[in-house]
Structures are given as C-alpha cells and as structure tokens.
GROMACS .gro file of C-alpha atoms in nm:
model
  507
    1MET     CA    1  11.302  23.909   7.414
    2ALA     CA    2  11.504  23.937   7.095
    3LEU     CA    3  11.784  23.689   7.045
    4PRO     CA    4  12.134  23.847   7.033
    5LEU     CA    5  12.273  23.863   6.681
    6SER     CA    6  12.597  23.691   6.784
    7GLN     CA    7  12.405  23.375   6.875
    8LEU     CA    8  12.165  23.389   6.580
    9PRO     CA    9  12.372  23.172   6.336
   10GLY     CA   10  12.410  22.895   6.591
   11GLU     CA   11  12.043  22.893   6.678
   12ILE     CA   12  11.952  22.887   6.305
   13LEU     CA   13  12.167  22.578   6.246
   14ARG     CA   14  12.024  22.410   6.554
   15GLU     CA   15  11.670  22.476   6.441
   16VAL     CA   16  11.750  22.348   6.091
   17ARG     CA   17  11.881  22.022   6.243
   18ASN     CA   18  11.573  21.994   6.460
   19HIS     CA   19  11.331  22.064   6.170
   20LYS     CA   20  11.512  21.895   5.882
   21TRP     CA   21  11.198  21.777   5.705
   22ILE     CA   22  11.036  22.120   5.713
   23ALA     CA   23  11.357  22.276   5.577
   24LEU     CA   24  11.368  22.017   5.295
   25LEU     CA   25  11.004  22.078   5.210
   26LEU     CA   26  11.057  22.453   5.205
   27PHE     CA   27  11.361  22.409   4.977
   28LEU     CA   28  11.164  22.195   4.733
   29VAL     CA   29  10.859  22.423   4.730
   30VAL     CA   30  11.053  22.747   4.678
   31SER     CA   31  11.302  22.620   4.419
   32PHE     CA   32  11.049  22.438   4.204
   33ALA     CA   33  10.798  22.725   4.235
   34VAL     CA   34  11.054  22.972   4.096
   35LEU     CA   35  11.145  22.719   3.823
   36ALA     CA   36  10.778  22.683   3.734
   37ALA     CA   37  10.745  23.062   3.720
   38GLY     CA   38  11.032  23.061   3.468
   39PHE     CA   39  10.832  22.824   3.246
   40VAL     CA   40  10.514  23.034   3.251
   41TRP     CA   41  10.680  23.378   3.253
   42PRO     CA   42  10.572  23.564   2.934
   43TYR     CA   43  10.873  23.669   2.730
   44LYS     CA   44  10.871  24.018   2.587
   45TYR     CA   45  11.032  24.121   2.259
   46GLN     CA   46  11.120  24.485   2.202
   47SER     CA   47  11.205  24.671   1.886
   48ASP     CA   48  11.340  25.029   1.881
   49VAL     CA   49  11.341  25.313   1.627
   50ILE     CA   50  11.617  25.575   1.666
   51ILE     CA   51  11.496  25.931   1.594
   52PHE     CA   52  11.738  26.212   1.511
   53VAL     CA   53  11.642  26.568   1.610
   54ASP     CA   54  11.766  26.804   1.339
   55ASP     CA   55  11.774  27.153   1.495
   56ARG     CA   56  12.102  27.272   1.342
   57ASN     CA   57  12.012  27.317   0.976
   58ILE     CA   58  12.121  27.618   0.771
   59ILE     CA   59  11.785  27.793   0.802
   60GLY     CA   60  11.837  27.861   1.173
   61PRO     CA   61  12.135  28.102   1.142
   62LEU     CA   62  11.989  28.265   0.831
   63MET     CA   63  11.652  28.341   0.992
   64GLU     CA   64  11.778  28.419   1.342
   65GLY     CA   65  11.593  28.722   1.479
   66ARG     CA   66  11.342  28.717   1.191
   67ALA     CA   67  11.162  28.389   1.254
   68VAL     CA   68  11.090  28.169   1.554
   69THR     CA   69  11.142  27.798   1.491
   70THR     CA   70  10.933  27.551   1.685
   71GLU     CA   71  11.145  27.408   1.967
   72ILE     CA   72  11.091  27.136   2.226
   73ASN     CA   73  11.281  27.178   2.549
   74ASP     CA   74  11.249  26.822   2.678
   75ARG     CA   75  11.231  26.619   2.359
   76THR     CA   76  11.195  26.285   2.536
   77SER     CA   77  10.900  26.396   2.748
   78ALA     CA   78  10.738  26.568   2.450
   79ALA     CA   79  10.780  26.257   2.234
   80ARG     CA   80  10.635  26.034   2.508
   81GLU     CA   81  10.332  26.259   2.551
   82LEU     CA   82  10.278  26.270   2.176
   83LEU     CA   83  10.308  25.891   2.133
   84LEU     CA   84  10.071  25.823   2.422
   85SER     CA   85   9.809  26.059   2.280
   86ARG     CA   86   9.480  25.914   2.168
   87SER     CA   87   9.528  26.009   1.803
   88ILE     CA   88   9.850  25.808   1.753
   89VAL     CA   89   9.758  25.511   1.974
   90GLU     CA   90   9.420  25.471   1.808
   91LYS     CA   91   9.574  25.482   1.460
   92LEU     CA   92   9.816  25.208   1.563
   93ALA     CA   93   9.545  24.998   1.731
   94THR     CA   94   9.330  25.002   1.416
   95ASP     CA   95   9.618  24.937   1.174
   96ASP     CA   96   9.557  24.597   1.014
   97THR     CA   97   9.917  24.576   0.893
   98VAL     CA   98  10.039  24.567   1.254
   99PHE     CA   99   9.751  24.358   1.392
  100PRO     CA  100   9.633  24.160   1.087
  101ASN     CA  101   9.422  23.904   1.271
  102ALA     CA  102   9.296  24.121   1.558
  103ALA     CA  103   8.931  24.203   1.612
  104MET     CA  104   8.828  24.563   1.537
  105THR     CA  105   8.529  24.588   1.769
  106PRO     CA  106   8.520  24.893   2.000
  107GLU     CA  107   8.588  24.678   2.308
  108ALA     CA  108   8.881  24.500   2.144
  109VAL     CA  109   9.027  24.830   2.021
  110GLU     CA  110   9.004  24.983   2.370
  111ASN     CA  111   9.181  24.685   2.525
  112ARG     CA  112   9.445  24.697   2.254
  113ILE     CA  113   9.496  25.070   2.322
  114LEU     CA  114   9.568  24.993   2.688
  115ASP     CA  115   9.819  24.722   2.586
  116ILE     CA  116   9.987  24.955   2.336
  117ARG     CA  117  10.029  25.234   2.592
  118SER     CA  118  10.186  24.993   2.839
  119GLY     CA  119  10.426  24.866   2.570
  120ILE     CA  120  10.551  25.206   2.444
  121SER     CA  121  10.881  25.336   2.582
  122VAL     CA  122  11.083  25.648   2.495
  123ARG     CA  123  11.446  25.680   2.606
  124PRO     CA  124  11.707  25.951   2.538
  125ARG     CA  125  12.011  25.853   2.331
  126GLY     CA  126  12.234  26.159   2.365
  127ASP     CA  127  12.171  26.525   2.293
  128SER     CA  128  12.013  26.484   1.950
  129TYR     CA  129  11.881  26.127   1.955
  130PHE     CA  130  11.609  25.934   2.133
  131SER     CA  131  11.456  25.591   2.078
  132ILE     CA  132  11.094  25.488   2.043
  133GLY     CA  133  11.051  25.129   2.161
  134TYR     CA  134  10.761  24.888   2.167
  135SER     CA  135  10.752  24.560   2.357
  136ALA     CA  136  10.512  24.271   2.294
  137THR     CA  137  10.494  23.897   2.331
  138SER     CA  138  10.511  23.858   1.952
  139GLN     CA  139  10.832  23.936   1.771
  140MET     CA  140  10.655  24.043   1.452
  141GLU     CA  141  10.407  24.257   1.643
  142ALA     CA  142  10.690  24.439   1.828
  143PHE     CA  143  10.877  24.496   1.500
  144ARG     CA  144  10.580  24.626   1.304
  145ALA     CA  145  10.446  24.840   1.591
  146ALA     CA  146  10.784  25.007   1.651
  147GLN     CA  147  10.825  25.078   1.281
  148ARG     CA  148  10.474  25.225   1.257
  149LEU     CA  149  10.518  25.430   1.575
  150GLY     CA  150  10.824  25.603   1.426
  151GLN     CA  151  10.630  25.693   1.112
  152LEU     CA  152  10.326  25.816   1.307
  153PHE     CA  153  10.544  26.023   1.540
  154ILE     CA  154  10.716  26.208   1.254
  155GLU     CA  155  10.389  26.268   1.068
  156GLU     CA  156  10.208  26.388   1.380
  157SER     CA  157  10.495  26.612   1.496
  158LYS     CA  158  10.510  26.783   1.155
  159GLU     CA  159  10.135  26.831   1.149
  160ARG     CA  160  10.137  26.971   1.503
  161LYS     CA  161  10.415  27.214   1.416
  162ARG     CA  162  10.219  27.341   1.119
  163THR     CA  163   9.905  27.370   1.330
  164GLU     CA  164  10.094  27.545   1.607
  165SER     CA  165  10.251  27.797   1.368
  166ARG     CA  166   9.919  27.861   1.196
  167SER     CA  167   9.742  27.905   1.532
  168ALA     CA  168  10.013  28.144   1.653
  169TYR     CA  169   9.986  28.351   1.336
  170ASP     CA  170   9.605  28.362   1.349
  171PHE     CA  171   9.612  28.462   1.716
  172ILE     CA  172   9.863  28.742   1.662
  173ASP     CA  173   9.674  28.860   1.354
  174LYS     CA  174   9.353  28.886   1.558
  175GLN     CA  175   9.539  29.080   1.828
  176VAL     CA  176   9.682  29.316   1.564
  177LYS     CA  177   9.336  29.390   1.426
  178SER     CA  178   9.197  29.436   1.776
  179TYR     CA  179   9.470  29.680   1.877
  180GLU     CA  180   9.440  29.859   1.544
  181LYS     CA  181   9.077  29.925   1.625
  182GLN     CA  182   9.162  30.034   1.979
  183LEU     CA  183   9.433  30.267   1.848
  184ALA     CA  184   9.191  30.425   1.601
  185GLU     CA  185   8.937  30.478   1.880
  186ALA     CA  186   9.203  30.633   2.107
  187GLU     CA  187   9.314  30.869   1.830
  188ALA     CA  188   8.951  30.968   1.763
  189ARG     CA  189   8.894  31.042   2.133
  190LEU     CA  190   9.211  31.252   2.147
  191LYS     CA  191   9.116  31.439   1.830
  192GLN     CA  192   8.769  31.514   1.965
  193PHE     CA  193   8.917  31.629   2.297
  194LEU     CA  194   9.160  31.864   2.122
  195SER     CA  195   8.885  32.003   1.900
  196GLU     CA  196   8.665  32.074   2.203
  197ASN     CA  197   8.947  32.218   2.413
  198THR     CA  198   9.139  32.478   2.212
  199ASP     CA  199   9.323  32.632   2.503
  200GLY     CA  200   9.648  32.471   2.397
  201THR     CA  201   9.908  32.316   2.620
  202GLU     CA  202  10.042  32.425   2.954
  203GLN     CA  203  10.373  32.521   2.797
  204GLU     CA  204  10.202  32.752   2.548
  205ALA     CA  205   9.993  32.911   2.825
  206ASN     CA  206  10.302  32.968   3.041
  207ALA     CA  207  10.484  33.127   2.747
  208ARG     CA  208  10.187  33.356   2.678
  209MET     CA  209  10.163  33.447   3.050
  210ALA     CA  210  10.533  33.533   3.058
  211GLN     CA  211  10.496  33.747   2.743
  212LEU     CA  212  10.196  33.937   2.885
  213ARG     CA  213  10.371  33.984   3.219
  214SER     CA  214  10.674  34.127   3.042
  215GLN     CA  215  10.459  34.363   2.835
  216LEU     CA  216  10.271  34.473   3.147
  217GLU     CA  217  10.594  34.552   3.327
  218LEU     CA  218  10.717  34.756   3.029
  219ALA     CA  219  10.385  34.942   3.010
  220GLU     CA  220  10.398  35.025   3.381
  221LEU     CA  221  10.753  35.156   3.342
  222GLU     CA  222  10.644  35.364   3.042
  223LYS     CA  223  10.350  35.496   3.247
  224GLU     CA  224  10.580  35.607   3.526
  225GLU     CA  225  10.805  35.778   3.270
  226LEU     CA  226  10.510  35.964   3.115
  227GLN     CA  227  10.382  36.071   3.456
  228THR     CA  228  10.724  36.209   3.540
  229ARG     CA  229  10.732  36.392   3.207
  230VAL     CA  230  10.385  36.543   3.268
  231ARG     CA  231  10.494  36.680   3.603
  232SER     CA  232  10.808  36.824   3.448
  233LEU     CA  233  10.612  36.996   3.166
  234GLN     CA  234  10.363  37.133   3.415
  235GLN     CA  235  10.644  37.287   3.618
  236GLN     CA  236  10.792  37.444   3.304
  237LEU     CA  237  10.459  37.590   3.194
  238ALA     CA  238  10.406  37.747   3.537
  239GLY     CA  239  10.705  37.982   3.477
  240ILE     CA  240  10.616  38.096   3.121
  241GLN     CA  241  10.363  38.361   3.013
  242PRO     CA  242  10.103  38.216   2.779
  243THR     CA  243  10.094  38.540   2.563
  244LEU     CA  244  10.329  38.813   2.442
  245ARG     CA  245  10.232  39.187   2.390
  246GLN     CA  246  10.350  39.318   2.057
  247GLY     CA  247  10.421  39.701   2.060
  248LYS     CA  248  10.695  39.935   2.178
  249THR     CA  249  10.821  39.691   2.419
  250GLU     CA  250  11.155  39.531   2.440
  251ASP     CA  251  11.010  39.209   2.314
  252ALA     CA  252  10.846  39.375   2.017
  253TYR     CA  253  11.166  39.559   1.920
  254ARG     CA  254  11.365  39.240   1.958
  255GLU     CA  255  11.125  39.053   1.733
  256ARG     CA  256  11.138  39.325   1.464
  257ILE     CA  257  11.521  39.338   1.484
  258ARG     CA  258  11.537  38.962   1.439
  259THR     CA  259  11.310  38.979   1.135
  260LEU     CA  260  11.514  39.258   0.973
  261GLU     CA  261  11.840  39.075   1.047
  262GLU     CA  262  11.709  38.767   0.872
  263ARG     CA  263  11.613  38.980   0.569
  264LEU     CA  264  11.954  39.152   0.576
  265ASP     CA  265  12.133  38.818   0.580
  266SER     CA  266  11.939  38.696   0.278
  267LEU     CA  267  12.019  39.015   0.082
  268ARG     CA  268  12.390  38.994   0.165
  269LEU     CA  269  12.393  38.655   0.000
  270GLN     CA  270  12.299  38.825  -0.328
  271TYR     CA  271  12.430  39.184  -0.310
  272HIS     CA  272  12.717  39.388  -0.171
  273ASP     CA  273  12.690  39.602   0.140
  274SER     CA  274  12.661  39.912  -0.081
  275TYR     CA  275  12.333  39.794  -0.224
  276PRO     CA  276  12.063  40.051  -0.134
  277ASP     CA  277  11.828  39.806   0.032
  278ILE     CA  278  12.109  39.673   0.249
  279VAL     CA  279  12.205  40.028   0.351
  280ILE     CA  280  11.842  40.110   0.442
  281LEU     CA  281  11.801  39.786   0.640
  282ARG     CA  282  12.115  39.854   0.835
  283GLU     CA  283  11.993  40.200   0.927
  284GLN     CA  284  11.654  40.063   1.031
  285ILE     CA  285  11.817  39.798   1.245
  286ALA     CA  286  12.037  40.057   1.415
  287GLU     CA  287  11.733  40.278   1.485
  288LEU     CA  288  11.534  39.989   1.624
  289ARG     CA  289  11.818  39.891   1.850
  290LYS     CA  290  11.818  40.242   1.997
  291GLN     CA  291  11.445  40.229   2.052
  292ARG     CA  292  11.480  39.883   2.205
  293ASP     CA  293  11.735  40.005   2.454
  294LYS     CA  294  11.516  40.297   2.541
  295ALA     CA  295  11.212  40.074   2.590
  296ALA     CA  296  11.416  39.848   2.809
  297GLU     CA  297  11.520  40.138   3.028
  298GLU     CA  298  11.162  40.261   3.060
  299GLN     CA  299  11.038  39.910   3.139
  300GLU     CA  300  11.302  39.873   3.408
  301SER     CA  301  11.211  40.207   3.569
  302GLY     CA  302  10.842  40.117   3.552
  303ASN     CA  303  10.740  40.462   3.471
  304VAL     CA  304  10.617  40.398   3.122
  305VAL     CA  305  10.397  40.112   3.019
  306SER     CA  306  10.339  40.059   2.656
  307VAL     CA  307   9.982  40.016   2.559
  308GLU     CA  308  10.045  40.013   2.195
  309GLY     CA  309  10.030  39.692   2.000
  310GLU     CA  310   9.837  39.361   2.062
  311GLU     CA  311   9.892  39.041   2.257
  312ALA     CA  312  10.018  38.726   2.077
  313VAL     CA  313  10.055  38.360   2.187
  314ASN     CA  314  10.390  38.274   2.333
  315PRO     CA  315  10.551  38.015   2.100
  316LEU     CA  316  10.742  37.844   2.386
  317TYR     CA  317  10.429  37.821   2.594
  318GLN     CA  318  10.244  37.684   2.293
  319GLU     CA  319  10.518  37.425   2.231
  320LEU     CA  320  10.524  37.312   2.595
  321SER     CA  321  10.145  37.293   2.603
  322ALA     CA  322  10.146  37.074   2.292
  323ALA     CA  323  10.412  36.850   2.445
  324LEU     CA  324  10.208  36.825   2.767
  325SER     CA  325   9.895  36.733   2.578
  326LYS     CA  326  10.080  36.471   2.377
  327THR     CA  327  10.235  36.327   2.693
  328ARG     CA  328   9.896  36.311   2.862
  329ALA     CA  329   9.752  36.136   2.555
  330ASP     CA  330  10.039  35.889   2.562
  331ALA     CA  331   9.979  35.829   2.932
  332ALA     CA  332   9.610  35.762   2.863
  333THR     CA  333   9.712  35.523   2.584
  334VAL     CA  334   9.947  35.341   2.821
  335ASP     CA  335   9.669  35.320   3.083
  336THR     CA  336   9.443  35.165   2.821
  337ARG     CA  337   9.719  34.921   2.724
  338ILE     CA  338   9.776  34.831   3.091
  339ASP     CA  339   9.403  34.764   3.137
  340SER     CA  340   9.404  34.547   2.825
  341LEU     CA  341   9.710  34.355   2.945
  342GLU     CA  342   9.556  34.300   3.288
  343ARG     CA  343   9.238  34.173   3.123
  344LEU     CA  344   9.444  33.940   2.904
  345MET     CA  345   9.632  33.824   3.213
  346ARG     CA  346   9.304  33.735   3.382
  347GLN     CA  347   9.195  33.551   3.069
  348GLN     CA  348   9.522  33.361   3.062
  349GLU     CA  349   9.478  33.266   3.427
  350GLN     CA  350   9.134  33.130   3.347
  351ARG     CA  351   9.284  32.952   3.048
  352MET     CA  352   9.553  32.801   3.273
  353GLU     CA  353   9.285  32.678   3.512
  354ARG     CA  354   9.102  32.510   3.224
  355ILE     CA  355   9.428  32.357   3.098
  356GLN     CA  356   9.508  32.221   3.444
  357ALA     CA  357   9.156  32.080   3.468
  358ASN     CA  358   9.195  31.907   3.129
  359LYS     CA  359   9.556  31.803   3.186
  360ALA     CA  360   9.469  31.474   3.359
  361GLN     CA  361   9.224  31.378   3.088
  362TYR     CA  362   9.469  31.475   2.814
  363SER     CA  363   9.746  31.271   2.981
  364GLU     CA  364   9.517  30.971   3.009
  365LEU     CA  365   9.413  30.995   2.644
  366THR     CA  366   9.775  31.039   2.533
  367ARG     CA  367   9.895  30.752   2.751
  368ASP     CA  368   9.626  30.518   2.619
  369MET     CA  369   9.714  30.609   2.262
  370GLU     CA  370  10.090  30.565   2.317
  371VAL     CA  371  10.046  30.231   2.494
  372ASN     CA  372   9.816  30.104   2.221
  373ARG     CA  373  10.056  30.229   1.955
  374GLU     CA  374  10.355  30.061   2.122
  375ILE     CA  375  10.172  29.729   2.157
  376TYR     CA  376  10.039  29.759   1.802
  377ASP     CA  377  10.388  29.817   1.657
  378ASP     CA  378  10.527  29.524   1.856
  379LEU     CA  379  10.244  29.298   1.740
  380LEU     CA  380  10.307  29.396   1.379
  381LYS     CA  381  10.668  29.279   1.410
  382ARG     CA  382  10.559  28.960   1.584
  383ARG     CA  383  10.299  28.891   1.315
  384GLU     CA  384  10.563  28.910   1.044
  385LYS     CA  385  10.788  28.676   1.244
  386ALA     CA  386  10.495  28.438   1.291
  387ARG     CA  387  10.426  28.453   0.916
  388VAL     CA  388  10.785  28.357   0.833
  389SER     CA  389  10.781  28.086   1.104
  390MET     CA  390  10.460  27.943   0.960
  391HIS     CA  391  10.616  27.922   0.613
  392LEU     CA  392  10.926  27.758   0.765
  393ASP     CA  393  10.713  27.485   0.924
  394ILE     CA  394  10.509  27.443   0.606
  395GLU     CA  395  10.831  27.399   0.406
  396GLY     CA  396  10.961  27.152   0.667
  397GLN     CA  397  11.245  27.371   0.797
  398GLY     CA  398  11.336  27.456   1.156
  399LEU     CA  399  11.311  27.172   1.408
  400ASN     CA  400  11.282  26.840   1.219
  401TYR     CA  401  11.267  26.475   1.315
  402ARG     CA  402  11.390  26.195   1.096
  403ILE     CA  403  11.445  25.823   1.143
  404ASN     CA  404  11.814  25.764   1.196
  405GLU     CA  405  11.786  25.387   1.250
  406THR     CA  406  11.483  25.184   1.147
  407ALA     CA  407  11.326  24.918   1.366
  408GLN     CA  408  11.507  24.582   1.380
  409PHE     CA  409  11.341  24.244   1.408
  410PRO     CA  410  11.394  24.131   1.772
  411ARG     CA  411  11.580  23.799   1.795
  412THR     CA  412  11.603  23.759   2.170
  413PRO     CA  413  11.349  23.846   2.438
  414THR     CA  414  11.400  24.126   2.686
  415GLY     CA  415  11.371  24.098   3.062
  416PRO     CA  416  11.452  23.795   3.285
  417LYS     CA  417  11.529  23.470   3.096
  418PHE     CA  418  11.469  23.105   3.191
  419SER     CA  419  11.830  23.052   3.298
  420MET     CA  420  11.799  23.343   3.541
  421PHE     CA  421  11.485  23.186   3.688
  422ALA     CA  422  11.668  22.851   3.721
  423VAL     CA  423  11.965  22.994   3.908
  424ALA     CA  424  11.745  23.220   4.122
  425GLY     CA  425  11.515  22.926   4.211
  426LEU     CA  426  11.804  22.708   4.331
  427LEU     CA  427  11.958  22.990   4.536
  428MET     CA  428  11.626  23.102   4.682
  429GLY     CA  429  11.536  22.741   4.771
  430ILE     CA  430  11.859  22.701   4.966
  431ALA     CA  431  11.822  23.041   5.140
  432ALA     CA  432  11.449  23.006   5.216
  433PRO     CA  433  11.476  22.774   5.524
  434PHE     CA  434  11.751  22.980   5.683
  435GLY     CA  435  11.572  23.311   5.612
  436ALA     CA  436  11.242  23.183   5.747
  437LEU     CA  437  11.406  23.054   6.067
  438ALA     CA  438  11.594  23.382   6.116
  439GLY     CA  439  11.265  23.570   6.103
  440LEU     CA  440  11.090  23.330   6.339
  441LEU     CA  441  11.371  23.344   6.593
  442GLN     CA  442  11.342  23.721   6.611
  443ILE     CA  443  10.971  23.706   6.702
  444ASP     CA  444  10.989  23.388   6.916
  445PRO     CA  445  10.918  23.486   7.282
  446ARG     CA  446  11.096  23.180   7.429
  447ILE     CA  447  11.430  23.214   7.611
  448ARG     CA  448  11.709  23.052   7.412
  449ALA     CA  449  12.026  23.204   7.563
  450ARG     CA  450  12.145  23.315   7.906
  451ASN     CA  451  12.225  23.659   7.768
  452GLN     CA  452  11.855  23.716   7.712
  453LEU     CA  453  11.786  23.674   8.086
  454GLU     CA  454  12.085  23.872   8.206
  455GLU     CA  455  12.016  24.163   7.972
  456GLY     CA  456  11.638  24.142   8.010
  457ILE     CA  457  11.588  24.122   8.389
  458GLY     CA  458  11.933  24.232   8.500
  459LEU     CA  459  12.003  23.921   8.719
  460PRO     CA  460  12.294  23.680   8.672
  461VAL     CA  461  12.233  23.318   8.563
  462LEU     CA  462  12.395  23.076   8.810
  463ALA     CA  463  12.384  22.760   8.598
  464GLU     CA  464  12.284  22.639   8.251
  465ILE     CA  465  12.168  22.277   8.190
  466PRO     CA  466  12.266  22.147   7.842
  467GLN     CA  467  12.042  21.931   7.628
  468VAL     CA  468  12.133  21.562   7.652
  469ARG     CA  469  12.047  21.300   7.383
  470THR     CA  470  12.038  20.928   7.424
  471PRO     CA  471  12.228  20.695   7.189
  472TYR     CA  472  11.901  20.594   7.027
  473GLU     CA  473  11.809  20.952   6.954
  474LYS     CA  474  12.152  21.014   6.805
  475ARG     CA  475  12.120  20.712   6.570
  476ARG     CA  476  11.772  20.818   6.460
  477HIS     CA  477  11.896  21.170   6.399
  478ARG     CA  478  12.183  21.046   6.179
  479LYS     CA  479  11.953  20.826   5.974
  480ALA     CA  480  11.714  21.112   5.917
  481THR     CA  481  12.002  21.341   5.818
  482VAL     CA  482  12.135  21.090   5.566
  483LEU     CA  483  11.788  21.033   5.419
  484ILE     CA  484  11.726  21.407   5.388
  485ALA     CA  485  12.065  21.457   5.222
  486VAL     CA  486  11.985  21.181   4.971
  487LEU     CA  487  11.644  21.331   4.898
  488ALA     CA  488  11.796  21.680   4.861
  489ALA     CA  489  12.056  21.545   4.619
  490VAL     CA  490  11.787  21.366   4.418
  491ALA     CA  491  11.574  21.685   4.412
  492ALA     CA  492  11.873  21.892   4.304
  493SER     CA  493  11.956  21.640   4.030
  494ALA     CA  494  11.598  21.647   3.908
  495TYR     CA  495  11.606  22.029   3.917
  496VAL     CA  496  11.924  22.044   3.713
  497THR     CA  497  11.791  21.783   3.469
  498ILE     CA  498  11.475  21.984   3.410
  499VAL     CA  499  11.681  22.302   3.351
  500VAL     CA  500  11.913  22.132   3.104
  501LEU     CA  501  11.627  21.977   2.911
  502ALA     CA  502  11.449  22.311   2.897
  503GLU     CA  503  11.759  22.487   2.769
  504LEU     CA  504  11.806  22.216   2.504
  505GLY     CA  505  11.446  22.259   2.397
  506VAL     CA  506  11.337  21.907   2.490
  507ILE     CA  507  11.066  22.032   2.723
   0.00000   0.00000   0.00000
C-alpha cells in the first residue's frame, strides 16, 4: 500500500533519524563523488568563426530574370552538411598546421575524423549570419581548427557553386541538342507525310466541295431553263410552215412589194419624186398591190390555187430551228458539265475520306512537332540563363560567403565548470538521503499509518499503539546524533577546503 503524501515528510524524517549512519554515508559518497567528477571532467574550449551571407549585391537586381544565382534555402543546414562532408573533414584531419604532432596513419586519421565531426557546430546568428564552431580539449587546437574550417567552407562552397552551375549548363545543353534532333526528326516525318498525302487539308476540301456543289446547283438550274426553252421553241415551230411558195400568191406579191419599196426609199434619198425611175417604181408598186389584193381574194374564196412559182424556206421557221438546235446543244453541254461536276463531287468525297483517315496521323505529327518546338525554345532560353549564371559563379558574384569575424583564441572553457560541480555535489549530497528514502517508502509494503488500513481494507482502526523508548535508548540516540553532526560538519569543512584549494590552484 502506498503511503499518503501528507504523511510522507514525517516518515522521511523518522527514517533519517533511525538510519543516521546510512544517511551520513550516502551524503559523503554522493557529494565527494560529484566533486571528484568535477576534477576529472574534461574541459572543452570552443572557437567560432562568423560567416556573412552576401546575397544582396548589385548583380542580383541587374541580372534578375536573365540569370539564376545559386541560393541556399536553409543556410545553416547546408553549411552543416558541407562541413561534415568527407572532403572538408579529411582535409582538416590531415592538416599538420592544425594537428602538428598528430600521427597521420590511416587509423589515426579515421579516429581524428570522428573527433572532428563530433566537435563541429553550426548555429544561426540572424538572417544573414551563422557561426562555425569547433570544440576541443586544447585551446590552440580549437582556435586553429575553427579558423581552418571557415577557410575550407568558403573555398568548398565556391567550388561547389561553380561545379553546380557548370553541371546545370552542361545538362541543359545536352537536352537542347537532344530536342533539336527530335525536332528535326519530327519535321522530317511531317514533310514526308505531306509529300505522300497531297490531298490538302480538311478546310480546303470543304471549300472545294462547297464550290462544286454551288456550280452543280447553277448547272441544274441552267439545265431546267434550257429544257423549258426547248419546249417553248418546239411549240412555236409546230405553228409555222417550214417553206413558202413564191408565185402569184399573196405572200409572193407582198415580198415583191417590200423589195420595190426598199428600192424606192433608197432612190428618194438621192432624187426627187419626178425622177423617171421613181415614177416607174411607184407605178409598179401600185400594180403589184392590185394584183396582191386580187390574189388574196382568190385565195380566200379557194377557187384559184396558184401553181406558178417555187417553194422557198421560211426565214422564221429557219430562225426558230436554229435557236432550237443551239438550245439543244447548250442543254447537252450543261448535261456534260453536270456529269463532270458529279464526278468531281465523288472524287472530292473520296478525297475527304482520305483526309479524315490521315487527319489523326497529321494531328499527331503536328502535335509532336509543336511540343518539341515549345520545349526546344524554352530550353534555349534556359541554356542562355544557365550560361550567364555559370559566368556569375565563375566571377564570384551571386550568393557569396565571407568571414565577418575571424576565430578568437578561447580563454575560458565551455560547458560545466569546477565550481558548478562543487555546488551541485554539496546540494546533491544533502538531497540524496531524503530522495532515496522517499523512493523506498513508496515501494515499502509495510503499514506505517492508520490511513493505509482504513483506505486499503475499508475498516476503521480502533486504537494505535505509539513507539516507546527507554531513557537509555534516548541517551544513546542523542550521542549518535551529536557524533553524526560533528562528522557531517567535519566532512563539509573538508569539502569546502578542497573546493577553495582547487579554485586557488593549489591542488
């Protein structure tokens, strides 16, 4: 059963009184053990180099957008990783100016590398500063190692920036050449495809189809017009005689009268009406008109049919026949044009089918070429940026490190000092007996208080018998207490004397 916390201080004091010698022994052992640890504790000396990160020089704004300066996001972590790398640590471990009397055997160098890595520390000192520290048991070793670490860090960081810029430029240059070759191959494939497939594009085929369709519609309209005209000419020819009989018929007289009237008109333009020829023509015309009227009357009565004269082609019939023939020829020409347009339409449909079949391949070839061209153009710009960035790092511009504060010779050790061990030993010696008893009381199964029974088994305690000491036991207890107090005072005096002598440098 655990002892209640309210009764724990009293029980601790009672146990200390009952075990005074053990408490004294524990005090002496703990205090002098901590004091002895202070004597043998190895003191470390640390020297620091302050590094300034110069990332705000004038080159940055001038080359913004045209060059990429080498940046480090977490400068402290990057510096720690760089300093703990094998290249830097091995250079420091084999530097005879830092370790002048150290052995340079492979085993000794490996052990020294482990010690160096455990002694290196990197700490941030604001936004643009961080410190490189080195701790060692030797003041001179800490000073020289810190100073050399700062120099090695700056040299290695510059070399790595140059290598990084050169590697980036070489990589991008290889990619540019690779994509240049791929772009040339894509263009050759597209050129070969276009040379083998001369059907053109879908837009051109659609435009040609629309043009042919329009011409076909116009030809069909023209055909309908010509057919209508043929029917009209055929109807007109059906009502006209193909020939005319020339003789003493009304038509013959009318034709002769017309001829004489034309001759009379031409003579009147040159002569007067009294001219003999004009007089004769007028008489002939008058006579012919009389005969014409008489022939018309006979033709109307049907009694007399003229058999004199000969048949001649009717000019109107001849004109209409010529127009009909021409119209039929035009209709045949339009039919031929319609057949040609329909054949061209079928050819264009076949052409469209071939274009649709090649469309996917053409799109793929075009897409590959455009993608390669876009990546190639972007890589060209990046290569030029990488070239400028490489020259910036070669010239030492961009992100730079420089030593802002050199390493200082350490005067005082770092870590816990002897005085801290002395004070801690005395305090821990006094607290050790009480702490040990407090722990033992918590795990002791014996019943020490009535509350343990009442809370543990739930039954009330009727009576409690106190511990009774005889007068002899009381006298012996007082003597032992006085003796222990004297011994504790002597031990404390010896402890303080040892501390003072150590601080004065006597021991």
